[in-house]
Coordinates of C-alpha atoms and ligand atoms in Angstrom, one line a residue:
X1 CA 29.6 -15.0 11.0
X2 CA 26.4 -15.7 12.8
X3 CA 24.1 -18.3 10.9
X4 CA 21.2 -19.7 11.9
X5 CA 18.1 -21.7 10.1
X6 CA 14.8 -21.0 10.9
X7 CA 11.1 -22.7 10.8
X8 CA 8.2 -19.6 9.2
X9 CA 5.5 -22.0 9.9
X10 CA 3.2 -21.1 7.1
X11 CA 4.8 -22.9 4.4
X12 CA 7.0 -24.9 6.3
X13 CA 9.6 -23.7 4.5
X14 CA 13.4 -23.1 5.8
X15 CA 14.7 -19.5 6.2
X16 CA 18.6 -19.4 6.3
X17 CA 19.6 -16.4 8.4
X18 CA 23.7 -15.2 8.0
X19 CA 24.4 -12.1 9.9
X20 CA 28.6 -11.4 9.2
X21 CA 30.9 -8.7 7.2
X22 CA 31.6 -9.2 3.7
X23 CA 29.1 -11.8 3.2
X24 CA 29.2 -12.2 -0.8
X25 CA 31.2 -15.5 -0.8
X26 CA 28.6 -16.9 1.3
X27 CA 26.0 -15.7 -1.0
X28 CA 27.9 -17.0 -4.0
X29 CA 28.6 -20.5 -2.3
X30 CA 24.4 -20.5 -0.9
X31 CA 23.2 -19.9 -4.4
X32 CA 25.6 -22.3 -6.1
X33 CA 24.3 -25.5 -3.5
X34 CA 20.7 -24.3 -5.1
X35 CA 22.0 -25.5 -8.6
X36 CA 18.7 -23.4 -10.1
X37 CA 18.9 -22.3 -13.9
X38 CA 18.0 -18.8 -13.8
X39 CA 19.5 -16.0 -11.5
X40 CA 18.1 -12.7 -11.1
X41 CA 19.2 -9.8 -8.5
X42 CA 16.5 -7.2 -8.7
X43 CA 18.0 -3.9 -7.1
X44 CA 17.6 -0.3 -7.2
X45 CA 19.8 2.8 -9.2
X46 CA 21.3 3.3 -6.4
X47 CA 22.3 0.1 -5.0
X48 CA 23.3 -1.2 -8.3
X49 CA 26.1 1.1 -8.6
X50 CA 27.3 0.5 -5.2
X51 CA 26.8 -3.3 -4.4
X52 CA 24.9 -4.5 -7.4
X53 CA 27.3 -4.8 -10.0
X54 CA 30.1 -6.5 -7.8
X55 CA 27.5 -9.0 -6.4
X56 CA 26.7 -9.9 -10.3
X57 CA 30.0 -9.7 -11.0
X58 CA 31.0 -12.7 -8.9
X59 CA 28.2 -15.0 -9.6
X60 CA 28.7 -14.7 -13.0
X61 CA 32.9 -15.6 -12.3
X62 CA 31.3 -18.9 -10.6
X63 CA 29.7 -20.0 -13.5
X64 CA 26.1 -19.1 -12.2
X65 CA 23.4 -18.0 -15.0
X66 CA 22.6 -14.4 -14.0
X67 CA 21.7 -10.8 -14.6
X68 CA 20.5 -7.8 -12.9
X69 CA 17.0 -6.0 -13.0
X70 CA 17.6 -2.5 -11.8
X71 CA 14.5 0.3 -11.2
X72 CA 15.1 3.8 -10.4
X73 CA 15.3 3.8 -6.4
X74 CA 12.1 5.9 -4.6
X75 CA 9.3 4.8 -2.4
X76 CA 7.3 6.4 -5.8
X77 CA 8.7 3.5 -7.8
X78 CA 7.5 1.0 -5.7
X79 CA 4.7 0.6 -8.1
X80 CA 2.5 -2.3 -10.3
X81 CA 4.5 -0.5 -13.1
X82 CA 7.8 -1.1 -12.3
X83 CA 6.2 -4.8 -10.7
X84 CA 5.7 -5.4 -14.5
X85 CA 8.5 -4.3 -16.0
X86 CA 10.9 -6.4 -13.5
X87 CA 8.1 -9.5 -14.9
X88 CA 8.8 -8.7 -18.5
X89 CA 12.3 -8.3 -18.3
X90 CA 12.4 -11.5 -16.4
X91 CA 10.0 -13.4 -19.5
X92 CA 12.4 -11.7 -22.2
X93 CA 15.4 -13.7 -20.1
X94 CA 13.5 -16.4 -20.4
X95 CA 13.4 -17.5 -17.0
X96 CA 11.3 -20.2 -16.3
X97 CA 10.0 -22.1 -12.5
X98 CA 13.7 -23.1 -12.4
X99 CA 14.7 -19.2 -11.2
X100 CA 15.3 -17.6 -8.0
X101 CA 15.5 -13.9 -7.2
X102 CA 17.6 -12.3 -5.2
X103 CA 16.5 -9.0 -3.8
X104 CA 19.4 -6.7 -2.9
X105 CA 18.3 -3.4 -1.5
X106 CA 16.0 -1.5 1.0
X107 CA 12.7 -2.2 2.0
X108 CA 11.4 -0.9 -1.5
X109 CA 13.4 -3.4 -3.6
X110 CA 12.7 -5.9 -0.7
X111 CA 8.7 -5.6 -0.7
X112 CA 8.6 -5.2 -4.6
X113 CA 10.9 -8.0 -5.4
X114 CA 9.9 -10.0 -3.0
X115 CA 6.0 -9.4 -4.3
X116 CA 7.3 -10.5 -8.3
X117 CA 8.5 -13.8 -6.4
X118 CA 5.7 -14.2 -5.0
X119 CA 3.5 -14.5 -8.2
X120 CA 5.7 -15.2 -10.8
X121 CA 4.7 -18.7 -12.5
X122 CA 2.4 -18.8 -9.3
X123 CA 5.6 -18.4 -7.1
X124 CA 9.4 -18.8 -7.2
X125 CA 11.8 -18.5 -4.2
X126 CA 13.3 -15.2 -3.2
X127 CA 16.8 -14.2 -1.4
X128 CA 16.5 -10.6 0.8
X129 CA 20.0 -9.0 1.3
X130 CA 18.9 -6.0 2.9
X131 CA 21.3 -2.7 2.7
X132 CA 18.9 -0.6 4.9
X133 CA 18.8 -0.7 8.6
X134 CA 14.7 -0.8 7.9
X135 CA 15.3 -3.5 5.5
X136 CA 17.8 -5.3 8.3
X137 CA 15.6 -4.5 11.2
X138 CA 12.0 -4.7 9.8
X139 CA 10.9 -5.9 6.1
X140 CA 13.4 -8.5 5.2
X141 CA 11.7 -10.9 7.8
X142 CA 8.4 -11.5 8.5
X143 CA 7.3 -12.3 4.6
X144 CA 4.9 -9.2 4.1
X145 CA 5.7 -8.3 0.2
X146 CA 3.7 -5.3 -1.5
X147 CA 3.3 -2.4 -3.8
X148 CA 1.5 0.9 -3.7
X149 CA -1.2 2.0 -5.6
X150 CA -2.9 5.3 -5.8
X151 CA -5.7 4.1 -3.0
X152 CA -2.8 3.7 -0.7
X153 CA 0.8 2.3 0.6
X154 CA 1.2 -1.6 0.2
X155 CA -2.6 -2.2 -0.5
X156 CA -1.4 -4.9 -2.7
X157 CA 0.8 -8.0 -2.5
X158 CA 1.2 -11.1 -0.5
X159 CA 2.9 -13.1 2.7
X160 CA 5.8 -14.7 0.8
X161 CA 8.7 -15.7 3.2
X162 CA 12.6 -15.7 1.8
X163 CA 14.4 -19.2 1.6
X164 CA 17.6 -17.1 2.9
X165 CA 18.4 -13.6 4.9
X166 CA 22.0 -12.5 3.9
X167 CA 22.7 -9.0 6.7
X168 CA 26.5 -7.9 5.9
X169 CA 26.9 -4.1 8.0
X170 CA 29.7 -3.4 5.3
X171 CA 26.5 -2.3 3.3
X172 CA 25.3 0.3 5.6
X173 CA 28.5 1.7 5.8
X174 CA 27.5 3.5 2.5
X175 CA 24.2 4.3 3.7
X176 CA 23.3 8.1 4.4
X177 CA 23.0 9.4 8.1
X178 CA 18.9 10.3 8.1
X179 CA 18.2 6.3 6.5
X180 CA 20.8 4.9 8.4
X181 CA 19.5 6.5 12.0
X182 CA 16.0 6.4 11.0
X183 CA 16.0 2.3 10.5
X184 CA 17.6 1.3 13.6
X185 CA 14.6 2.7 15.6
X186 CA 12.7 -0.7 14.5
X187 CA 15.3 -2.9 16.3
X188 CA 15.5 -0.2 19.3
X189 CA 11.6 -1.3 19.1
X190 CA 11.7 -4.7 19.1
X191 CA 14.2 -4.7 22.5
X192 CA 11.7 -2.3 24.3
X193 CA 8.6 -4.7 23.5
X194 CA 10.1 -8.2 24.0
X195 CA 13.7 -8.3 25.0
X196 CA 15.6 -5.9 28.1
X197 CA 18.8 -7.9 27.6
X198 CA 18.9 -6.8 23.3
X199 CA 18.0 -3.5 24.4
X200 CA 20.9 -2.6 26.7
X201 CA 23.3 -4.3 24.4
X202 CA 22.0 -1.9 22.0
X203 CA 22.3 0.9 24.3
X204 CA 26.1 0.1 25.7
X205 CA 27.1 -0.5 22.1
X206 CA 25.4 3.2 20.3
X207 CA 28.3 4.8 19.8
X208 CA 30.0 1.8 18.0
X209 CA 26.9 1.4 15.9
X210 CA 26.8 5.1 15.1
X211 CA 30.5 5.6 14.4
X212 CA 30.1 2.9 11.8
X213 CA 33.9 1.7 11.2
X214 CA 36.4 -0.6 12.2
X215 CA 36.3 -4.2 12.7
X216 CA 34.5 -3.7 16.2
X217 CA 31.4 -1.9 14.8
X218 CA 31.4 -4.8 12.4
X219 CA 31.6 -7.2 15.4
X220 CA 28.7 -5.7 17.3
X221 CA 26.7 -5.1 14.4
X222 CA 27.0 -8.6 13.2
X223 CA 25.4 -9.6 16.7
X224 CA 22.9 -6.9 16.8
X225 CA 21.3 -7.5 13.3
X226 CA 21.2 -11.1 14.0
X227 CA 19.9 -10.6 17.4
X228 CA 17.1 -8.5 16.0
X229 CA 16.0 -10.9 13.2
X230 CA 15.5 -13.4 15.9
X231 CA 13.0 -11.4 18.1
X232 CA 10.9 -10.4 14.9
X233 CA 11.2 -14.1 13.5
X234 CA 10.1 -15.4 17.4
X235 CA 7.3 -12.8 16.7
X236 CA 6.4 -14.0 13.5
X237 CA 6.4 -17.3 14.5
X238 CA 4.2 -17.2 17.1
X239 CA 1.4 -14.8 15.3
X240 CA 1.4 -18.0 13.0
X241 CA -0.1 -19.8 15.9
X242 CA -3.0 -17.8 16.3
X243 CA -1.8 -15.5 18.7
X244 CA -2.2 -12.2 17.2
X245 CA 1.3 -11.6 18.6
X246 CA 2.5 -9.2 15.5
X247 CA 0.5 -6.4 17.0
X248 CA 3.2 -5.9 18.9
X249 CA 5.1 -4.9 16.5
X250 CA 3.1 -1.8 16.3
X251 CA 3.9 -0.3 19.0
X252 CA 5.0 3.6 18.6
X253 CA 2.9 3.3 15.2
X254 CA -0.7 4.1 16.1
X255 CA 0.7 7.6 16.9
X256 CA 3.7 7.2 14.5
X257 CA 2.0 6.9 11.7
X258 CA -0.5 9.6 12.0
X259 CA 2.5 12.2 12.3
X260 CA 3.6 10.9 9.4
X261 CA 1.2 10.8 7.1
X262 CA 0.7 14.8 8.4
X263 CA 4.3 15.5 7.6
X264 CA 3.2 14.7 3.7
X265 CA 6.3 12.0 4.7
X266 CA 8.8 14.8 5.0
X267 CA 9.4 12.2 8.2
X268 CA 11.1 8.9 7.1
X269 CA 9.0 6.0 8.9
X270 CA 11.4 5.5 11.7
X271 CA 12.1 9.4 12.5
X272 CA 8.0 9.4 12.6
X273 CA 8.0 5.8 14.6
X274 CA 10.5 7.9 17.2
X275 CA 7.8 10.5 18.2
X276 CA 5.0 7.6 18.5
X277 CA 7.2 5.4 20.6
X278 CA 7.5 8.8 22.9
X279 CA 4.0 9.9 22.7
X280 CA 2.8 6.0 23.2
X281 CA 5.3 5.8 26.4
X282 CA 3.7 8.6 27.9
X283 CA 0.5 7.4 27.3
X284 CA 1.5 4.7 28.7
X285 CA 2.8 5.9 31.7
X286 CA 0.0 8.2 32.3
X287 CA -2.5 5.4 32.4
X288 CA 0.0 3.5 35.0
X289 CA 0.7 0.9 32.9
X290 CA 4.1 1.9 32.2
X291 CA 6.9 3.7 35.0
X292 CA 7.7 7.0 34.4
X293 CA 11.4 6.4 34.6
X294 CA 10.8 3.7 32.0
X295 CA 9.2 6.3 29.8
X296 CA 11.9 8.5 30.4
X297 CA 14.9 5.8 29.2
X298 CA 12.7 5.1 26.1
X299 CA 12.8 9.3 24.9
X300 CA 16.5 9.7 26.3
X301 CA 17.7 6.6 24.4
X302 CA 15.8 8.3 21.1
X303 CA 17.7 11.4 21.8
X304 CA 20.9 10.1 22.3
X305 CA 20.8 8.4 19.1
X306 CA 20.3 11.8 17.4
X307 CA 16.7 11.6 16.8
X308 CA 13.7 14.0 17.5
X309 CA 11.5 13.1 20.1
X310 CA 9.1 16.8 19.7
X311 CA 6.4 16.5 17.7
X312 CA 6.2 18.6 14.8
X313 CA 4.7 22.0 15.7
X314 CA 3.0 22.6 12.6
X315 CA 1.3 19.3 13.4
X316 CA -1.2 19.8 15.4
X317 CA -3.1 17.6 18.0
X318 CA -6.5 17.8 16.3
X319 CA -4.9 16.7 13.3
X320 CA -3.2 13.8 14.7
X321 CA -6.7 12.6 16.6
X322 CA -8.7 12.8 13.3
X323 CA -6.2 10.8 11.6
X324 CA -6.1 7.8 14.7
X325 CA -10.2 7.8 14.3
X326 CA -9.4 6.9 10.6
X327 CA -6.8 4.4 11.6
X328 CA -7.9 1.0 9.9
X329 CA -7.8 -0.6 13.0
X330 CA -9.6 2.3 15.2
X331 CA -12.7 0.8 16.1
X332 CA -15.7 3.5 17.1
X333 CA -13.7 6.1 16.3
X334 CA -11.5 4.4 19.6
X335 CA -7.8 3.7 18.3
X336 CA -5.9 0.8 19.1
X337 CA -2.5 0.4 20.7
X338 CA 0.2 -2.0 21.7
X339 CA 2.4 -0.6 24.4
X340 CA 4.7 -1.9 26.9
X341 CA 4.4 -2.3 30.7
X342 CA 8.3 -2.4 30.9
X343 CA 10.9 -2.0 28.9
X344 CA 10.8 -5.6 27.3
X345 CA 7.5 -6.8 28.3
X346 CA 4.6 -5.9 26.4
X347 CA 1.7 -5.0 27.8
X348 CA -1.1 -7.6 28.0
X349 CA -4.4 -7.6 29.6
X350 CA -6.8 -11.0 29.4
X351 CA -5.2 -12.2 26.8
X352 CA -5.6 -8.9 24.6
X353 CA -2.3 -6.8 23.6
X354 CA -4.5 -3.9 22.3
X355 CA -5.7 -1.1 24.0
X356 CA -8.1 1.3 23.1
X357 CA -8.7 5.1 24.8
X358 CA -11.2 7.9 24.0
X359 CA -10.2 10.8 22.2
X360 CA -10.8 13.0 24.7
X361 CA -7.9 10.9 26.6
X362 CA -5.5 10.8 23.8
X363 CA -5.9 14.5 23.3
X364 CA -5.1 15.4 26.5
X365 CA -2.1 12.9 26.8
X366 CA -1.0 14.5 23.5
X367 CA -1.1 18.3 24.6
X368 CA 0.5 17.5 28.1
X369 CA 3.0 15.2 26.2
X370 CA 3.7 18.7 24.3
X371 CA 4.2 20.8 26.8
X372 CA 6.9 18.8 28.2
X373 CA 9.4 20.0 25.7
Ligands
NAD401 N1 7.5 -5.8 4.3 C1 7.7 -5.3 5.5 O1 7.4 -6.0 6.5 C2 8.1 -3.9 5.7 C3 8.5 -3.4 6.9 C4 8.9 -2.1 7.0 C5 9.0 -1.3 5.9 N2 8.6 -1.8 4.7 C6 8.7 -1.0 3.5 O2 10.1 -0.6 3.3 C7 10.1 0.6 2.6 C8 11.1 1.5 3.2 O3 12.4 0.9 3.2 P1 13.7 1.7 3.2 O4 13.7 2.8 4.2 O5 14.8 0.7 3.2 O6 13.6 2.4 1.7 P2 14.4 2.3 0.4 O7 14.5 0.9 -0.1 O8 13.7 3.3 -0.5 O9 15.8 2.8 0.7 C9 16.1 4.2 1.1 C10 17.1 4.8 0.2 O10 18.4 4.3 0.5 C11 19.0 3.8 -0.7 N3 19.9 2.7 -0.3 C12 19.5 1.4 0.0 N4 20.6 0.8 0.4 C13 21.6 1.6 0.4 C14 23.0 1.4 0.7 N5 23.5 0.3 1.2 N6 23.8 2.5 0.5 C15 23.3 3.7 0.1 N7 22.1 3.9 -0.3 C16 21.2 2.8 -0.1 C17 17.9 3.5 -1.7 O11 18.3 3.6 -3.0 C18 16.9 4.6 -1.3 O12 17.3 5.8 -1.9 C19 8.7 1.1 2.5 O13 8.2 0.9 1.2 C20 8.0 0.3 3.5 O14 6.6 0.1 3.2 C21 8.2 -3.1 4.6
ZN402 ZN1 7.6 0.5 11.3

């Protein structure tokens, strides 16, 4: 088991990280040294039935005060509704300061549960053990908690950083294919903007991490999650010290989320994310800022681990240029973006890691980016 403790600036607080298989001992033993009255896991339907009620199981057999807050699974329940009920069904439990959650699930149960611990008597701590390889690579660090509302995705919520990050691969093993591909994108993201060595350990090891069984995939997996959590931690960290480093986590997204938005998100994030880390590498290249041959390793890495790197043809490139104009952080109607000079250095200029191009450039990247394929 990897294990490491970690400074999130902000609240000085302590973030325990534990990257190994079969992890629920450790959880049980962690929670126990916390000796706190009240213990809630808030999951989904889904990962109730498969981790949930084993996890409950055990900290109840140690003696620990617990129970289990379950909301249907779906992005469209990620919701002030279902914030609420999770908040009532907590008061009817009578769970005072004294409590900690413990968030069990994807990014859903991770932004949402993490967002009732965040405001709960005006804040109690919160455990994220992630079963999503978005949850693992992305949203179960970095302390960004939130619902949706009807104005838009995670308009609402706060920065509340876990006290512990639990990552056990025996929980993706039940994950589906499209979720489980989709997710690792993120961490193929973070090696491309900040770290060559991750990325080719990555890359060597695809097939292991694809295949998904035996004790080496849990072996490399352990490393690779834990490997990944400390470049978006490092990342994090540093953003706290006024650097405005976290916009590099956005690379692939300007473009990325634009196509897909216009995909009504028939795209999961990361199969969207794929295309804009393509598109954004060409653009990349194209302006000289990034080699060719390093653009190419970014789309044949993406392919090889079963991904799409075409953009949608019934998307078109109009579409995709109105949307980047409307892009929060497009300033006169000139989007932003973070790219990458190499893979694992992110591009820089003066101090400033965004970029901004007409949309006359963009559109013609875009087309000839198209008529590549
Ligand atoms: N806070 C952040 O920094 C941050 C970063 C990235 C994404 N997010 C948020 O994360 C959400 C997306 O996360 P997600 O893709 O994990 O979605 P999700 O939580 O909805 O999980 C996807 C599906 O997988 C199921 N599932 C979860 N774990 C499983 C397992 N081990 N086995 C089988 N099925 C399992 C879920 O029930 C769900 O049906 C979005 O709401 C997004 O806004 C937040
Ligand atoms: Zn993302």
């Amino acid at each position: 088991m990897e294990k490491a403790s970690f400074i999130l600036e902000n609240n000085d607080s302590v973030c325990n990280v534990f990257s190994g298989k079969k992890l629920n001992e450790e959880i049980v033993k962690y929670l126990i040294e916390l000796k706190k009255a009240k213990y809630v896991i808030v999951t989904d339907s889904k990962v109730k039935e498969l981790h949930g009620d084993t996890l409950l199981k055990q900290m109840n057999a140690a003696g620990l005060d617990s129970f289990l807050i379950s909301f249907r699974e779906g992005e469209k329940n990620k919701t002030r509704e279902t914030k609420a009920f999770v908040e009532d069904e907590m008061f009817k439990e009578k769970c005072g300061r004294d409590t900690i959650i413990i968030a069990l699930g994807g990014g859903v149960v991770g932004d949402l549960a993490g967002f009732v611990a965040g405001t709960y008597m005006r804040g109690i701590p919160v455990v994220q053990i992630p079963s999503t390889t978005i949850a693992i690579a992305d949203s179960s660090m970095g302390g960004k908690t939130a619902i949706d509302v009807p104005a838009g995705k995670n308009l609402i919520g706060v920065f509340h950083q876990p006290i512990a990050v639990f990552m056990d691969p025996e929980l993706l093993k039940t994950l589906d294919d499209r979720n489980y591909k989709s997710g690792l994108i993120e961490m193929v993201k973070h090696g491309i903007i900040r770290d060559k060595e991750f990325y080719e350990f990555f890359k060597e090891n695809l097939k292991i991490v694809l295949a998904r069984e035996g004790e080496e995939y849990e072996r490399i997996m352990e490393k690779i999650m834990f490997d990944n959590i400390k470049i978006k931690k490092d990342v994090v960290v540093e953003d706290q010290r006024e650097s405005n480093l976290r916009k590099v986590l956005n690379y692939g997204h300007t473009i990325g989320h634009a196509i897909e938005k216009l995909s009504n998100f028939d795209l999961l994030h990361g199969e969207a994310i794929a295309i804009g880390i393509c598109v954004e590498a060409f653009l990349a290249s194209k302006k000289n800022i990034l080699s060719e041959q390093d653009f190419l390793e970014q789309k044949e890495l993406i392919e090889t681990l079963g991904l799409e790197t075409r953009i949608p043809k019934e998307i078109s490139t109009k579409d995709i240029i109105e949307l980047m104009k409307l892009d929060k952080k497009a300033r006169g109607g000139m989007p932003e973006f973070s790219l990458v000079k190499e893979i694992g250095k992110y591009f820089e200029e003066n101090g400033k890691i965004a970029k901004r191009f007409s949309l006359e450039d963009l559109e013609e990247v875009i087309e000839d980016y198209r008529n590549l394929n």
